[in-house]
Amino acid sequence: MNAIMKNTILLAALGIMATVLWGCKNDGFYYRDIPRIRMEAPYIWSLGTDSLEYSFLTSPISVTQYDMEITLHIMGEATAYDRTANITVDQSRTTATAQQYSLPTTITIPAGKYKATFNVTIQRTADLQTEGVRLGIRLLDSDDFSVGVIEQARMLLKWNDMMSRPTNWASLQEFFGDFSLVKYRFMINTTGVLEFSVDTMTWSQLTSYKMQLQTALAEYNAANPLNPLKDENNALVTF
Amino acid sequence: MKNIAKYLLVSVVAALCLAACSKDNGNYTYKDVAEFKIDTVGMGDDRFVIYSLTTATTVINYKPTVFYDKPLDKLEYAWVIHAHPYTGVKTGNTTVYPPADTICRTHSLNWTVDVKVGQYVIAMIATDPENGRTATYQFYTRVDDAGRKSGLYVLSEYDGKTDIDVYGSALALIIGGDHFTPKFYSSLHGGEMMEGKPRFISYGALSTKLNDNCYYVFTETDGVSLDPAGLKQIDRFDQMFYVPTTYNPQALKYTNNCNFLINDGKLHLFYANKTNDRKFSAPVSGNYNASTYLQAQTKNSTSTHINADQIIFDKIANGFRPYYPLGASLSQFKPTLPTAEIDANNMPGTVVKSLESNGGYTLNVMNISDAYWLYVLKFYARADEGDLSFGGPASKISLAGCKDIDKARFWASSNSGGAFFYATDKAVYSFSYTSGQTAQKDIWQCGAGEEITYLLQLGGGGFPTAGCVLWIAVWNESTKTGKLVEFEIDPTGGGVRWQWGAEPWVGASTHSNPHITEGFGKIKSMTILGI
């Protein structure tokens, strides 16, 4: 190959490289599709999944409902006017009764905003002590938004008020006697303590709880002379 | 001829042997050696100087008597100290005992305490350098933190506030000889007293493992626990409980490894020999309203005897109830037999005052239809078989002959004898249920302007004066001064006597009986740590 041919090839290669490099200049990525909407639940309950779980057991007996805050995120640009998103109950995934929850059917995304929050209020009903319930919700297309990411277009809320025997009950038996669910719930409701442990509590503190519980049980039974506290096996609760 | 010679030879040898067996007095000159000893007899109160020391204290002019027939300034002296118990240290294959420290080389001890807190033995060694003879004398001593003072802790009111005075008496060996520090608490706190007038002072234990004691002090406004070393605050009242508790402390006693507190008619407790947070429990469960009575001796080691850690008086039941060890609720004694002299579960009439006495007996001053009686019960060292009377008809003793018992406001007793002491505002009396007396004994009468504000009898334990000291707190409202009147008394008969105070016993020979100390505030309560 003679020198000219070589130079020509070299120049062409440089030109192609320059063209490629120029073409690689950073160009902003913009969502250019129609406005869409997706939803997220609080991480602490959902851990990044599309379902969340909540137990009323951790709440004092005075707490009868809980507001689960859910966030709607838009896909696309904010606008200078308010827009509306639609929510509905997915009955195929719902076992909760209408008395056990409440939620809005439309949510307003304010002008200039990229997100909005709304509450699903879940109720603490007595039957939750024996069985949990679930509520499925999903986004619907609205005049302002189409449903967005499929995985974030629906959510499953599960809640209960159930308890189980603590794994450390054997070490607590010295203080509180035989285990029963009714007794354990009475302990939690009376003391406000969710977890009893010989590893974190002194003998004196556990004995003090026992005294407190004996006194509370006596007061309960005195107030309910015809219906003293009995456990799930119909045995009188004692400490 | 041969035989004669033989016989003569034998005789001579025999005679020589006999002579050799006679006593050989040698050729020395002998004389009796003089006694060489060290003693502290006759030193009186000085003997207490060395038994309880605090760090940085300077001990001076402590000079035991040396008996010797040479001039004492010819002797060599050494004072040494070592830890007690004296233990060796394994070094290689040998156990080596650390050498004692020499702290002084004069007859009179002159030393600034520079050892750590603990138990020690101090020995004095006198040596005759001419012949090497020595005499020694040793003392057991305890070194405490500076700011820790052994004594009778007196809770006094000064101008509406509360302070702690500390008092010691040669009559009470346990509190280390005669000493008096008024306003001891405020002296350790920049002159600041505690807010509010005093209610009462007592002591407790936070941990038996650490031998960790404390004082509990309650005023009309707040309560605190105090470290005996320097009386530093440990906890306030609101920090002393696992559950919020209304402020109304009424009595506190430490016994059976447990701190028992009566607050607002309820019993609270925490065991010092169990893991704890220095906090009293929620009220011991049960329907009751406790009086201020708490008992020290409640159980022994006999398995068939009552095994209560505490006995309280329930004002609702008007009877006594046991608290059994480590329990969460108050219990009941067995139903009283019809043949029982006294129904401990339901006392007849009004229990004016309950007192512990004579080794675990419970004396109850009763008002039954305006007649005063002494009903004696016994819970200690006996089984519960339905009759907790002390002993048949003798369990009930008339107090009709006791002057002003209906006006009594202050009481004292101890487990050292059957006598109890009671006081009106103006006079102190005693009565003993074991003496057969039918009337009171007169102990003390106030002077003009004076009033009695508290009584305390030295508790049991400790030879020879356990139970033998009565302290009467007296206040003069016009002069705004308080004093402590101290008697040696007979804990069995209740009368005044002077027995142990005299030499050669405790050596309180400088005291009169009573022995009066001025300079207190208005005394409202007293306690001795551990008694």
GROMACS .gro file of N, CA, C and O in nm, chain A residues 25-96:
model
  288
   25LYS      N    1  -2.166   1.253   2.312
   25LYS     CA    2  -2.185   1.364   2.404
   25LYS      C    3  -2.313   1.340   2.485
   25LYS      O    4  -2.415   1.292   2.432
   26ASN      N    5  -2.305   1.371   2.620
   26ASN     CA    6  -2.415   1.338   2.711
   26ASN      C    7  -2.541   1.411   2.671
   26ASN      O    8  -2.546   1.534   2.663
   27ASP      N    9  -2.644   1.334   2.649
   27ASP     CA   10  -2.772   1.390   2.612
   27ASP      C   11  -2.871   1.356   2.723
   27ASP      O   12  -2.882   1.242   2.765
   28GLY      N   13  -2.941   1.450   2.784
   28GLY     CA   14  -3.034   1.425   2.895
   28GLY      C   15  -3.139   1.323   2.857
   28GLY      O   16  -3.188   1.320   2.743
   29PHE      N   17  -3.179   1.238   2.969
   29PHE     CA   18  -3.281   1.138   2.945
   29PHE      C   19  -3.412   1.192   2.998
   29PHE      O   20  -3.426   1.225   3.114
   30TYR      N   21  -3.510   1.203   2.925
   30TYR     CA   22  -3.640   1.253   2.966
   30TYR      C   23  -3.745   1.149   2.935
   30TYR      O   24  -3.743   1.083   2.830
   31TYR      N   25  -3.840   1.138   3.045
   31TYR     CA   26  -3.955   1.051   3.020
   31TYR      C   27  -4.044   1.121   2.920
   31TYR      O   28  -4.093   1.231   2.944
   32ARG      N   29  -4.070   1.057   2.813
   32ARG     CA   30  -4.147   1.125   2.709
   32ARG      C   31  -4.279   1.055   2.682
   32ARG      O   32  -4.344   1.082   2.583
   33ASP      N   33  -4.315   0.964   2.776
   33ASP     CA   34  -4.439   0.893   2.754
   33ASP      C   35  -4.553   0.973   2.820
   33ASP      O   36  -4.532   1.080   2.877
   34ILE      N   37  -4.674   0.913   2.819
   34ILE     CA   38  -4.790   0.979   2.879
   34ILE      C   39  -4.774   0.979   3.029
   34ILE      O   40  -4.702   0.894   3.085
   35PRO      N   41  -4.838   1.069   3.099
   35PRO     CA   42  -4.827   1.073   3.245
   35PRO      C   43  -4.879   0.943   3.306
   35PRO      O   44  -4.988   0.895   3.272
   36ARG      N   45  -4.799   0.888   3.395
   36ARG     CA   46  -4.839   0.765   3.464
   36ARG      C   47  -4.819   0.784   3.614
   36ARG      O   48  -4.760   0.881   3.661
   37ILE      N   49  -4.865   0.685   3.690
   37ILE     CA   50  -4.860   0.695   3.836
   37ILE      C   51  -4.822   0.558   3.893
   37ILE      O   52  -4.856   0.453   3.836
   38ARG      N   53  -4.750   0.560   4.006
   38ARG     CA   54  -4.712   0.437   4.077
   38ARG      C   55  -4.720   0.465   4.226
   38ARG      O   56  -4.722   0.580   4.269
   39MET      N   57  -4.721   0.357   4.309
   39MET     CA   58  -4.730   0.381   4.452
   39MET      C   59  -4.625   0.302   4.530
   39MET      O   60  -4.580   0.195   4.487
   40GLU      N   61  -4.590   0.358   4.646
   40GLU     CA   62  -4.494   0.297   4.737
   40GLU      C   63  -4.551   0.298   4.879
   40GLU      O   64  -4.612   0.396   4.921
   41ALA      N   65  -4.522   0.189   4.953
   41ALA     CA   66  -4.561   0.182   5.095
   41ALA      C   67  -4.441   0.217   5.183
   41ALA      O   68  -4.327   0.215   5.135
   42PRO      N   69  -4.462   0.251   5.310
   42PRO     CA   70  -4.349   0.282   5.399
   42PRO      C   71  -4.253   0.164   5.406
   42PRO      O   72  -4.294   0.048   5.422
   43TYR      N   73  -4.126   0.192   5.393
   43TYR     CA   74  -4.027   0.086   5.385
   43TYR      C   75  -4.028  -0.004   5.508
   43TYR      O   76  -4.009  -0.125   5.500
   44ILE      N   77  -4.054   0.058   5.626
   44ILE     CA   78  -4.045  -0.020   5.748
   44ILE      C   79  -4.151  -0.129   5.755
   44ILE      O   80  -4.136  -0.228   5.826
   45TRP      N   81  -4.260  -0.111   5.682
   45TRP     CA   82  -4.362  -0.215   5.681
   45TRP      C   83  -4.352  -0.302   5.558
   45TRP      O   84  -4.394  -0.418   5.561
   46SER      N   85  -4.300  -0.245   5.448
   46SER     CA   86  -4.304  -0.320   5.323
   46SER      C   87  -4.169  -0.376   5.281
   46SER      O   88  -4.163  -0.468   5.201
   47LEU      N   89  -4.064  -0.318   5.334
   47LEU     CA   90  -3.929  -0.362   5.300
   47LEU      C   91  -3.907  -0.367   5.148
   47LEU      O   92  -3.844  -0.458   5.096
   48GLY      N   93  -3.965  -0.269   5.080
   48GLY     CA   94  -3.941  -0.262   4.937
   48GLY      C   95  -4.028  -0.355   4.854
   48GLY      O   96  -4.014  -0.359   4.733
   49THR      N   97  -4.116  -0.428   4.915
   49THR     CA   98  -4.203  -0.520   4.840
   49THR      C   99  -4.336  -0.451   4.810
   49THR      O  100  -4.359  -0.336   4.850
   50ASP      N  101  -4.426  -0.524   4.749
   50ASP     CA  102  -4.557  -0.466   4.719
   50ASP      C  103  -4.660  -0.503   4.825
   50ASP      O  104  -4.780  -0.490   4.802
   51SER      N  105  -4.614  -0.555   4.938
   51SER     CA  106  -4.709  -0.584   5.044
   51SER      C  107  -4.650  -0.536   5.176
   51SER      O  108  -4.528  -0.523   5.190
   52LEU      N  109  -4.738  -0.506   5.269
   52LEU     CA  110  -4.690  -0.465   5.400
   52LEU      C  111  -4.769  -0.537   5.508
   52LEU      O  112  -4.884  -0.574   5.488
   53GLU      N  113  -4.700  -0.556   5.625
   53GLU     CA  114  -4.762  -0.627   5.736
   53GLU      C  115  -4.754  -0.544   5.862
   53GLU      O  116  -4.650  -0.482   5.889
   54TYR      N  117  -4.859  -0.545   5.939
   54TYR     CA  118  -4.866  -0.466   6.061
   54TYR      C  119  -4.935  -0.548   6.169
   54TYR      O  120  -5.032  -0.618   6.143
   55SER      N  121  -4.880  -0.539   6.296
   55SER     CA  122  -4.941  -0.608   6.408
   55SER      C  123  -4.980  -0.508   6.514
   55SER      O  124  -4.897  -0.428   6.559
   56PHE      N  125  -5.108  -0.513   6.554
   56PHE     CA  126  -5.153  -0.425   6.662
   56PHE      C  127  -5.100  -0.471   6.797
   56PHE      O  128  -5.116  -0.400   6.897
   57LEU      N  129  -5.040  -0.587   6.803
   57LEU     CA  130  -4.991  -0.640   6.930
   57LEU      C  131  -4.888  -0.546   6.993
   57LEU      O  132  -4.876  -0.539   7.115
   58THR      N  133  -4.817  -0.474   6.908
   58THR     CA  134  -4.714  -0.385   6.961
   58THR      C  135  -4.771  -0.254   7.013
   58THR      O  136  -4.698  -0.171   7.066
   59SER      N  137  -4.903  -0.236   6.995
   59SER     CA  138  -4.965  -0.110   7.037
   59SER      C  139  -5.041  -0.128   7.167
   59SER      O  140  -5.095  -0.235   7.194
   60PRO      N  141  -5.048  -0.023   7.249
   60PRO     CA  142  -5.131  -0.031   7.370
   60PRO      C  143  -5.276  -0.060   7.335
   60PRO      O  144  -5.320  -0.035   7.223
   61ILE      N  145  -5.346  -0.110   7.431
   61ILE     CA  146  -5.485  -0.150   7.407
   61ILE      C  147  -5.572  -0.032   7.367
   61ILE      O  148  -5.676  -0.048   7.301
   62SER      N  149  -5.527   0.087   7.402
   62SER     CA  150  -5.605   0.206   7.369
   62SER      C  151  -5.601   0.240   7.221
   62SER      O  152  -5.683   0.317   7.171
   63VAL      N  153  -5.505   0.183   7.150
   63VAL     CA  154  -5.494   0.211   7.007
   63VAL      C  155  -5.591   0.121   6.931
   63VAL      O  156  -5.581  -0.002   6.938
   64THR      N  157  -5.685   0.181   6.857
   64THR     CA  158  -5.788   0.103   6.789
   64THR      C  159  -5.779   0.113   6.638
   64THR      O  160  -5.855   0.046   6.567
   65GLN      N  161  -5.691   0.196   6.588
   65GLN     CA  162  -5.674   0.204   6.443
   65GLN      C  163  -5.533   0.255   6.412
   65GLN      O  164  -5.465   0.308   6.499
   66TYR      N  165  -5.495   0.237   6.288
   66TYR     CA  166  -5.363   0.283   6.247
   66TYR      C  167  -5.371   0.334   6.105
   66TYR      O  168  -5.436   0.274   6.019
   67ASP      N  169  -5.306   0.448   6.078
   67ASP     CA  170  -5.304   0.506   5.944
   67ASP      C  171  -5.177   0.461   5.873
   67ASP      O  172  -5.067   0.496   5.914
   68MET      N  173  -5.196   0.385   5.767
   68MET     CA  174  -5.082   0.342   5.687
   68MET      C  175  -5.065   0.443   5.575
   68MET      O  176  -5.147   0.454   5.484
   69GLU      N  177  -4.956   0.518   5.579
   69GLU     CA  178  -4.933   0.625   5.481
   69GLU      C  179  -4.868   0.566   5.355
   69GLU      O  180  -4.762   0.505   5.361
   70ILE      N  181  -4.933   0.590   5.242
   70ILE     CA  182  -4.882   0.539   5.114
   70ILE      C  183  -4.855   0.659   5.023
   70ILE      O  184  -4.930   0.757   5.023
   71THR      N  185  -4.750   0.648   4.945
   71THR     CA  186  -4.708   0.759   4.861
   71THR      C  187  -4.730   0.725   4.713
   71THR      O  188  -4.693   0.616   4.668
   72LEU      N  189  -4.790   0.820   4.641
   72LEU     CA  190  -4.802   0.809   4.496
   72LEU      C  191  -4.693   0.892   4.430
   72LEU      O  192  -4.671   1.007   4.468
   73HIS      N  193  -4.622   0.832   4.336
   73HIS     CA  194  -4.519   0.905   4.261
   73HIS      C  195  -4.565   0.914   4.115
   73HIS      O  196  -4.608   0.812   4.057
   74ILE      N  197  -4.551   1.035   4.057
   74ILE     CA  198  -4.589   1.048   3.916
   74ILE      C  199  -4.473   1.007   3.828
   74ILE      O  200  -4.357   1.009   3.871
   75MET      N  201  -4.505   0.971   3.707
   75MET     CA  202  -4.403   0.946   3.607
   75MET      C  203  -4.425   1.050   3.499
   75MET      O  204  -4.531   1.053   3.435
   76GLY      N  205  -4.326   1.140   3.479
   76GLY     CA  206  -4.340   1.252   3.387
   76GLY      C  207  -4.317   1.382   3.460
   76GLY      O  208  -4.267   1.384   3.572
   77GLU      N  209  -4.351   1.491   3.397
   77GLU     CA  210  -4.327   1.624   3.453
   77GLU      C  211  -4.441   1.669   3.543
   77GLU      O  212  -4.557   1.632   3.520
   78ALA      N  213  -4.406   1.750   3.642
   78ALA     CA  214  -4.510   1.816   3.721
   78ALA      C  215  -4.581   1.917   3.633
   78ALA      O  216  -4.525   1.964   3.532
   79THR      N  217  -4.703   1.948   3.674
   79THR     CA  218  -4.780   2.042   3.597
   79THR      C  219  -4.816   2.163   3.681
   79THR      O  220  -4.800   2.161   3.803
   80ALA      N  221  -4.868   2.261   3.613
   80ALA     CA  222  -4.905   2.385   3.683
   80ALA      C  223  -5.045   2.377   3.741
   80ALA      O  224  -5.097   2.475   3.794
   81TYR      N  225  -5.107   2.261   3.734
   81TYR     CA  226  -5.243   2.246   3.785
   81TYR      C  227  -5.252   2.114   3.861
   81TYR      O  228  -5.170   2.025   3.843
   82ASP      N  229  -5.351   2.103   3.951
   82ASP     CA  230  -5.374   1.980   4.025
   82ASP      C  231  -5.421   1.870   3.933
   82ASP      O  232  -5.495   1.895   3.837
   83ARG      N  233  -5.379   1.749   3.967
   83ARG     CA  234  -5.426   1.634   3.892
   83ARG      C  235  -5.478   1.528   3.988
   83ARG      O  236  -5.450   1.532   4.109
   84THR      N  237  -5.549   1.432   3.936
   84THR     CA  238  -5.617   1.334   4.020
   84THR      C  239  -5.576   1.193   3.980
   84THR      O  240  -5.569   1.161   3.860
   85ALA      N  241  -5.550   1.109   4.083
   85ALA     CA  242  -5.525   0.966   4.061
   85ALA      C  243  -5.637   0.887   4.127
   85ALA      O  244  -5.697   0.931   4.226
   86ASN      N  245  -5.666   0.769   4.074
   86ASN     CA  246  -5.776   0.686   4.124
   86ASN      C  247  -5.724   0.557   4.186
   86ASN      O  248  -5.632   0.494   4.133
   87ILE      N  249  -5.787   0.520   4.299
   87ILE     CA  250  -5.752   0.397   4.372
   87ILE      C  251  -5.878   0.315   4.384
   87ILE      O  252  -5.988   0.368   4.402
   88THR      N  253  -5.862   0.182   4.381
   88THR     CA  254  -5.977   0.097   4.406
   88THR      C  255  -5.935  -0.024   4.488
   88THR      O  256  -5.817  -0.057   4.496
   89VAL      N  257  -6.032  -0.090   4.546
   89VAL     CA  258  -6.006  -0.212   4.624
   89VAL      C  259  -6.008  -0.331   4.530
   89VAL      O  260  -6.098  -0.344   4.447
   90ASP      N  261  -5.909  -0.413   4.545
   90ASP     CA  262  -5.903  -0.536   4.465
   90ASP      C  263  -5.968  -0.645   4.547
   90ASP      O  264  -5.907  -0.707   4.635
   91GLN      N  265  -6.096  -0.671   4.517
   91GLN     CA  266  -6.173  -0.764   4.599
   91GLN      C  267  -6.118  -0.905   4.593
   91GLN      O  268  -6.136  -0.984   4.685
   92SER      N  269  -6.052  -0.940   4.482
   92SER     CA  270  -6.001  -1.077   4.469
   92SER      C  271  -5.887  -1.104   4.567
   92SER      O  272  -5.853  -1.220   4.591
   93ARG      N  273  -5.831  -0.999   4.623
   93ARG     CA  274  -5.718  -1.018   4.714
   93ARG      C  275  -5.753  -0.966   4.853
   93ARG      O  276  -5.664  -0.945   4.936
   94THR      N  277  -5.879  -0.946   4.879
   94THR     CA  278  -5.922  -0.883   5.005
   94THR      C  279  -6.007  -0.977   5.087
   94THR      O  280  -6.101  -1.038   5.034
   95THR      N  281  -5.970  -0.990   5.217
   95THR     CA  282  -6.054  -1.065   5.312
   95THR      C  283  -6.109  -0.974   5.421
   95THR      O  284  -6.197  -1.015   5.496
   96ALA      N  285  -6.055  -0.852   5.430
   96ALA     CA  286  -6.105  -0.758   5.533
   96ALA      C  287  -6.244  -0.712   5.497
   96ALA      O  288  -6.277  -0.695   5.378
   0.00000   0.00000   0.00000
